[in-house]
Amino acid sequence: MRKILITLFLASACMANASTEGPALDKAPVDLRNVESLQRGAQTFTNYCLSCHSAVSMRYNRLTAIGLTEEQIKAHLVPADGKVGDVMKSAMTAQDAKEWFGAPPPDLSVIARARGADWLYTYLRSFYRDETRPSGWNNTVFDKVGMPHVLYELQGEQVLEIKKEGEHEIHALKLVKPGLLTKTGDNGEYDQSDYNQRVGDLVNYLVFMSEPSQVKREQIGYAVLLFLIFVLVPLSWMLKKEYWRDVK
């Protein structure tokens, strides 16, 4: 038993150390009950992500779960030659992807479950210019990333600044060229709050897409718990009382 306890302690310590490795991640503003955020995220996803990535586990008509009608989906999200019942397939062929990027971009159906919402939120805000990379872009969360900054026109250009403080190097991103969703604040520095909100909406949608029935599943779970507490437990107590009534 002592050896088992020591082994468990060492394993938990290793897991704790492993969890601290890598860049610090920002908290993603995920709220699956915010349908307006989910709708904006779905629009961003179809406009920017589906050019290269697919989501073959998701059909356009599942977006009715976030408050959109099939007419709205057809008019604003489905490609001109597509149907509402189609899966979300990339407009780029596998052959073109292999030629341009060396390998097809990954499917994003469950990327939020694979990477985590916080990782995605930080990653999409951490691109910077790097002329040594084939795409001209790099990322502080995913070093030597092959993906270009597809949201560049919204955020603008960031550069990586490296400062030395004693024996340590501090890496910081600085926006040097504004995008459509960045503005100059009162202090003269660029304000990226609008871009951060757009990325938050996109990540919120990616979390929804990874499990579209999550909210409904939770609602059913609450209903079951209420049934157990207010119906089944009193009935069980009354049955037990009736069964043991004549037993002394």
Coordinates of C-alpha atoms in Angstrom, one line a residue, residues 18-239:
A18 CA 3.4 18.7 -17.4
S19 CA 0.3 20.9 -17.1
T20 CA 2.5 23.9 -16.5
E21 CA 4.6 23.4 -19.7
G22 CA 3.9 25.5 -22.8
P23 CA 2.7 29.0 -23.2
A24 CA 0.2 30.6 -20.8
L25 CA -3.3 30.4 -22.2
D26 CA -6.0 33.1 -21.9
K27 CA -9.5 32.1 -20.8
A28 CA -11.9 31.7 -23.7
P29 CA -15.3 33.4 -23.3
V30 CA -17.4 30.3 -23.9
D31 CA -21.1 30.6 -23.4
L32 CA -23.2 28.0 -25.4
R33 CA -26.4 29.7 -24.4
N34 CA -25.4 33.0 -26.1
V35 CA -27.0 32.4 -29.4
E36 CA -26.0 35.7 -30.9
S37 CA -22.3 34.9 -30.2
L38 CA -22.8 31.4 -31.7
Q39 CA -24.4 33.0 -34.8
R40 CA -21.5 35.4 -35.3
G41 CA -19.0 32.6 -34.7
A42 CA -20.8 30.4 -37.4
Q43 CA -20.6 33.3 -39.9
T44 CA -16.9 33.8 -39.2
F45 CA -16.3 30.1 -39.5
T46 CA -18.0 29.8 -42.9
N47 CA -16.4 33.0 -44.2
Y48 CA -12.8 32.3 -43.1
C49 CA -12.2 28.8 -42.0
L50 CA -14.1 26.7 -44.6
S51 CA -11.9 28.0 -47.3
C52 CA -9.2 25.5 -46.2
H53 CA -10.7 23.4 -43.4
S54 CA -13.7 21.0 -43.4
A55 CA -16.1 20.0 -40.6
V56 CA -17.5 16.8 -42.1
S57 CA -19.3 15.8 -38.8
M58 CA -21.4 19.0 -39.0
R59 CA -24.3 19.8 -41.3
Y60 CA -25.5 23.3 -42.1
N61 CA -29.1 22.4 -40.9
R62 CA -27.8 21.7 -37.4
L63 CA -27.4 25.5 -37.1
T64 CA -31.1 25.7 -36.4
A65 CA -30.1 24.8 -32.9
I66 CA -28.5 28.3 -32.5
G67 CA -31.6 30.1 -33.6
L68 CA -31.2 30.3 -37.3
T69 CA -33.9 29.3 -39.8
E70 CA -33.1 27.2 -42.8
E71 CA -33.8 30.2 -45.0
Q72 CA -31.2 32.3 -43.2
I73 CA -28.7 29.4 -43.3
K74 CA -29.2 29.0 -47.0
A75 CA -29.0 32.7 -47.7
H76 CA -25.9 33.6 -45.6
L77 CA -23.9 30.5 -44.8
V78 CA -24.3 27.8 -47.4
P79 CA -22.2 28.1 -50.6
A80 CA -24.1 29.1 -53.8
D81 CA -24.0 25.5 -55.1
G82 CA -24.7 23.9 -51.8
K83 CA -27.8 22.6 -49.9
V84 CA -28.8 23.1 -46.3
G85 CA -28.4 19.4 -45.6
D86 CA -24.8 19.3 -46.8
V87 CA -21.9 18.7 -44.5
M88 CA -19.5 21.6 -44.0
K89 CA -16.9 20.7 -46.6
S90 CA -13.8 22.7 -47.5
A91 CA -13.8 24.6 -50.8
M92 CA -10.2 23.5 -51.3
T93 CA -9.4 20.1 -52.8
A94 CA -7.0 17.7 -51.1
Q95 CA -4.6 17.9 -54.1
D96 CA -4.4 21.8 -53.9
A97 CA -4.0 21.6 -50.1
K98 CA -1.0 19.2 -50.4
E99 CA 0.5 21.4 -53.1
W100 CA 0.2 24.6 -51.1
F101 CA 0.6 23.5 -47.5
G102 CA 2.4 20.1 -47.9
A103 CA -0.6 18.4 -46.2
P104 CA -4.4 18.8 -46.1
P105 CA -5.5 21.1 -43.2
P106 CA -7.1 19.1 -40.4
D107 CA -10.8 18.7 -40.0
L108 CA -12.3 21.1 -37.4
S109 CA -15.4 19.1 -36.3
V110 CA -14.0 18.3 -32.9
I111 CA -11.0 20.6 -32.7
A112 CA -12.3 22.3 -29.6
R113 CA -12.4 19.0 -27.8
A114 CA -8.9 18.0 -29.1
R115 CA -7.2 21.3 -28.3
G116 CA -9.4 23.0 -25.8
A117 CA -11.2 26.3 -26.0
D118 CA -8.5 28.3 -24.2
W119 CA -5.8 27.0 -26.5
L120 CA -7.8 28.0 -29.6
Y121 CA -8.6 31.4 -28.2
T122 CA -5.0 32.2 -27.4
Y123 CA -3.7 30.6 -30.7
L124 CA -6.0 32.7 -32.9
R125 CA -4.7 35.9 -31.2
S126 CA -1.0 35.0 -31.3
F127 CA 0.1 35.2 -34.9
Y128 CA 3.0 37.5 -35.8
R129 CA 5.0 38.3 -38.9
D130 CA 8.0 36.0 -39.5
E131 CA 9.7 36.3 -42.9
T132 CA 11.6 33.1 -42.2
R133 CA 8.4 31.1 -42.5
P134 CA 7.0 30.0 -45.9
S135 CA 3.6 31.7 -45.2
G136 CA 5.2 34.8 -43.7
W137 CA 3.5 34.1 -40.3
N138 CA 4.4 32.3 -37.1
N139 CA 2.7 31.8 -33.8
T140 CA 3.8 32.0 -30.2
V141 CA 1.4 29.2 -29.2
F142 CA 2.3 26.9 -32.1
D143 CA 5.9 27.5 -33.1
K144 CA 6.7 27.1 -36.8
V145 CA 3.0 26.7 -37.7
G146 CA 2.2 26.0 -41.3
M147 CA -1.1 27.8 -41.2
P148 CA -1.2 31.5 -42.3
H149 CA -3.0 34.1 -40.4
V150 CA -6.4 33.9 -42.0
L151 CA -7.9 36.6 -39.8
Y152 CA -5.1 39.0 -40.7
E153 CA -7.4 41.6 -42.3
L154 CA -9.4 41.7 -39.0
Q155 CA -6.6 41.9 -36.6
G156 CA -3.7 43.5 -38.5
E157 CA 0.0 42.7 -38.1
Q158 CA 1.8 41.8 -34.9
V159 CA 5.5 41.5 -34.4
L160 CA 7.3 39.5 -31.7
E161 CA 9.4 41.6 -29.4
I162 CA 12.1 39.9 -27.3
K163 CA 13.5 41.7 -24.3
K164 CA 16.1 40.6 -21.9
E165 CA 15.8 41.0 -18.2
G166 CA 18.9 39.6 -16.6
E167 CA 19.3 36.1 -17.8
H168 CA 15.7 35.7 -18.9
E169 CA 14.1 36.6 -22.2
I170 CA 10.6 38.0 -22.3
H171 CA 8.6 37.5 -25.5
A172 CA 5.7 39.9 -26.2
L173 CA 3.5 40.5 -29.1
K174 CA 3.0 44.1 -30.4
L175 CA 0.4 45.2 -32.9
V176 CA 2.2 47.5 -35.5
K177 CA -0.4 47.6 -38.2
P178 CA -4.2 47.8 -37.4
G179 CA -6.9 45.7 -39.0
L180 CA -10.6 46.2 -39.6
L181 CA -11.4 45.3 -36.0
T182 CA -8.6 47.2 -34.2
K183 CA -8.8 50.8 -33.3
T184 CA -6.6 53.4 -31.5
G185 CA -7.4 53.8 -27.8
D186 CA -7.3 56.9 -25.7
N187 CA -3.7 56.2 -24.7
G188 CA -2.6 56.0 -28.4
E189 CA -2.2 52.3 -28.3
Y190 CA -4.2 49.9 -30.5
D191 CA -7.3 48.4 -28.9
Q192 CA -8.0 44.8 -29.9
S193 CA -11.1 44.3 -27.9
D194 CA -13.4 44.0 -31.0
Y195 CA -11.1 41.4 -32.6
N196 CA -10.8 39.5 -29.3
Q197 CA -14.6 39.4 -29.2
R198 CA -14.8 38.1 -32.7
V199 CA -12.3 35.3 -31.9
G200 CA -14.2 34.5 -28.8
D201 CA -17.4 34.1 -30.9
L202 CA -15.5 31.8 -33.3
V203 CA -14.2 29.7 -30.5
N204 CA -17.6 29.6 -28.9
Y205 CA -19.0 28.2 -32.1
L206 CA -16.2 25.7 -32.4
V207 CA -17.1 24.4 -28.9
F208 CA -20.7 24.1 -29.9
M209 CA -19.8 22.3 -33.2
S210 CA -17.7 19.8 -31.3
E211 CA -20.9 18.7 -29.4
P212 CA -24.1 20.4 -30.8
S213 CA -26.3 18.5 -28.3
Q214 CA -24.4 19.6 -25.2
V215 CA -26.9 22.2 -24.0
K216 CA -29.9 19.9 -24.7
R217 CA -28.1 17.1 -22.9
E218 CA -27.5 19.3 -19.8
Q219 CA -31.2 20.4 -19.8
I220 CA -32.3 16.7 -19.9
G221 CA -29.9 16.0 -17.1
Y222 CA -31.3 18.7 -14.9
A223 CA -34.9 17.4 -15.6
V224 CA -33.8 13.9 -14.6
L225 CA -32.3 15.1 -11.4
L226 CA -35.4 17.1 -10.5
F227 CA -37.6 14.0 -11.2
L228 CA -35.4 11.9 -9.0
I229 CA -35.4 14.4 -6.1
F230 CA -39.0 15.5 -6.1
V231 CA -40.8 12.5 -7.5
L232 CA -38.8 9.2 -7.2
V233 CA -37.3 9.9 -3.7
P234 CA -40.7 10.8 -2.1
L235 CA -42.3 7.7 -3.7
S236 CA -39.5 5.5 -2.5
W237 CA -39.8 6.9 1.0
M238 CA -43.6 6.4 1.1
L239 CA -43.1 2.8 -0.3

